[in-house]
Each structure stands twice: as structure tokens, then as C-alpha cells.
Amino acid sequence: MVISVLSVVAFIATLLMRYNTFVTMSEDTQAKRSNYEVMIQRRDNLFGNLVKLTLNHAALEHSIFSHTSDKRTEGVEAGKGGPIGSALEQLMKQGGIGKLLGDIGGGKALLGADGGFGNALGRLMAVVEQYPTIQSVDTYKHMMTSLVEMEDRIATRREDYNAAASTYNIEITKWPWNYLAFITGFKRAEYFQEKPAGDTPIITPQLFQELLPLNHAQDIKK
């Protein structure tokens, strides 16, 4: 009789200990997921500001170049703006700026899966190549350095979360503890995977124009 009671007590104690283990692992997984999402939000904000800085500088350079060209050359059609302006106009016609902003300006769509960032960054670099003086701006250099460092931290946070999620998932699916996990409502944690670049949203060039000063946007539209 005493042995039976002790067996029941030991069994219940084991269940409680295992339940507490599930709780601890679940909380650890959620905390690491939250840390990862915070880093994604910061990266999204930083990259959005970097794009705005780049496009505004490009528009300003285009405006100055157009003004200088008009002063030096008579008979030039209004709104041509030389090769620099043409490059930006060509990007707009091809939807390059729109797709770039689609990749980073969708905000929540990007945050959802940390996706398409490399693709968006490549498009931003294409704009920077057309306006090399942007790279000499201290704010641009500082933001780009911060962006690279943040990408490293994001990769680390993603690995930490996936490792915690893997440990948690293994524990709640082991027999016979999978029955306890099912009864007590513990469910598998989803892993973070990089989103395919082709799934990034597309935003029209109208949003690009909203990011620029009004006079620059009108200058580019000519």
C-alpha cells in the first residue's frame, strides 16, 4: 500500500516537473522570438530611413544637375536633366524604384518573415551607383555600417530562436511526454526561415514621389 502511494506521488511529481520544464522552454522560446522580431523592426526602420536619405539625395543631385545643365546649354528640352536624371527616370520607368520600395516599404510584409532584404538592398545599391556622391555623406556611411552590423545580430538572434524552438519541439513530441503536452495545450513552435525574394510586395512609384520633397518630385516627373 505504501509503495503504491509512493509510486503515485512520484508519478505526479514527475508530471509536474515535466510540465514546468515545458513552461520554461516555451517562455524561453517566446522571449527569443520577441528579441528577433525587435531586431527586425529596428532593421526595417533603419533601412527605410536609409532609402529615404538615398532617394532624397538622388533627387537633390538630379535637380542641381538639371539646373546647371539648363544654364550652360541653350535649347535643351525642359526636364531632361542629363545622364544622372535619365538614370533615375529610367529606374522609375522600369519599376525599379517601385520594387525597391515594395521590398522595404511594405513594412509589415517584410517584418513577417525577414524576407527579400538582400534583394531590396541590391536595388538600393543600384540607385547609389548612379549617384556615387551619396556614399560620401557621413549620415549614409553611418547608417550603412549600422545596417551591416544589425544584419549580423539578426542572423544570431534567428539562430538562437531556431535552436530554442528545436529543443522545445523535441521535448513536447517525445513519447510519452507528447501526451502530456497535448493535454496541457503545448504546441510546436514555428521556425524562422528567410522569405524568398520573389514573394516581396510591390509598391508603385507614387510612394517614391511621396518620399521626395515636392519640388524634386515634380522635377523628376518632367
CSV table of N, CA and C in Angstrom, one decimal, residues 59 63 79 208-210 212-222:
chain,number,residue,atom,x,y,z
A,59,ALA,N,17.4,62.8,-55.7
A,59,ALA,CA,16.6,63.8,-56.3
A,59,ALA,C,17.2,65.2,-56.2
A,63,SER,N,18.2,67.5,-59.4
A,63,SER,CA,17.7,68.8,-59.5
A,63,SER,C,18.8,69.8,-59.8
A,79,GLY,N,13.3,69.4,-68.5
A,79,GLY,CA,13.0,68.1,-67.8
A,79,GLY,C,14.0,67.0,-68.2
A,208,PHE,N,7.2,56.4,-54.0
A,208,PHE,CA,8.5,57.0,-54.2
A,208,PHE,C,8.4,58.6,-54.2
A,209,GLN,N,7.4,59.1,-54.9
A,209,GLN,CA,7.2,60.5,-55.1
A,209,GLN,C,6.9,61.1,-53.7
A,210,GLU,N,6.1,60.4,-52.9
A,210,GLU,CA,5.8,60.9,-51.6
A,210,GLU,C,7.0,61.1,-50.7
A,212,LEU,N,9.9,62.1,-51.6
A,212,LEU,CA,10.8,63.2,-52.0
A,212,LEU,C,10.1,64.6,-51.7
A,213,PRO,N,11.0,65.6,-51.6
A,213,PRO,CA,10.4,67.0,-51.5
A,213,PRO,C,9.6,67.3,-52.7
A,214,LEU,N,8.5,68.1,-52.6
A,214,LEU,CA,7.6,68.3,-53.7
A,214,LEU,C,8.2,68.8,-54.9
A,215,ASN,N,9.1,69.8,-54.8
A,215,ASN,CA,9.7,70.3,-56.0
A,215,ASN,C,10.6,69.3,-56.7
A,216,HIS,N,11.3,68.4,-56.0
A,216,HIS,CA,12.1,67.4,-56.6
A,216,HIS,C,11.3,66.4,-57.3
A,217,ALA,N,10.2,66.0,-56.7
A,217,ALA,CA,9.3,65.0,-57.3
A,217,ALA,C,8.7,65.5,-58.6
A,218,GLN,N,8.4,66.8,-58.6
A,218,GLN,CA,7.8,67.4,-59.8
A,218,GLN,C,8.9,67.5,-60.9
A,219,ASP,N,10.1,67.8,-60.5
A,219,ASP,CA,11.3,67.9,-61.4
A,219,ASP,C,11.5,66.5,-62.1
A,220,ILE,N,11.4,65.4,-61.3
A,220,ILE,CA,11.7,64.1,-61.9
A,220,ILE,C,10.6,63.7,-62.8
A,221,LYS,N,9.3,64.1,-62.5
A,221,LYS,CA,8.2,63.7,-63.4
A,221,LYS,C,8.2,64.4,-64.7
A,222,LYS,N,9.0,65.5,-64.9
A,222,LYS,CA,9.1,66.1,-66.2
A,222,LYS,C,9.7,65.3,-67.3
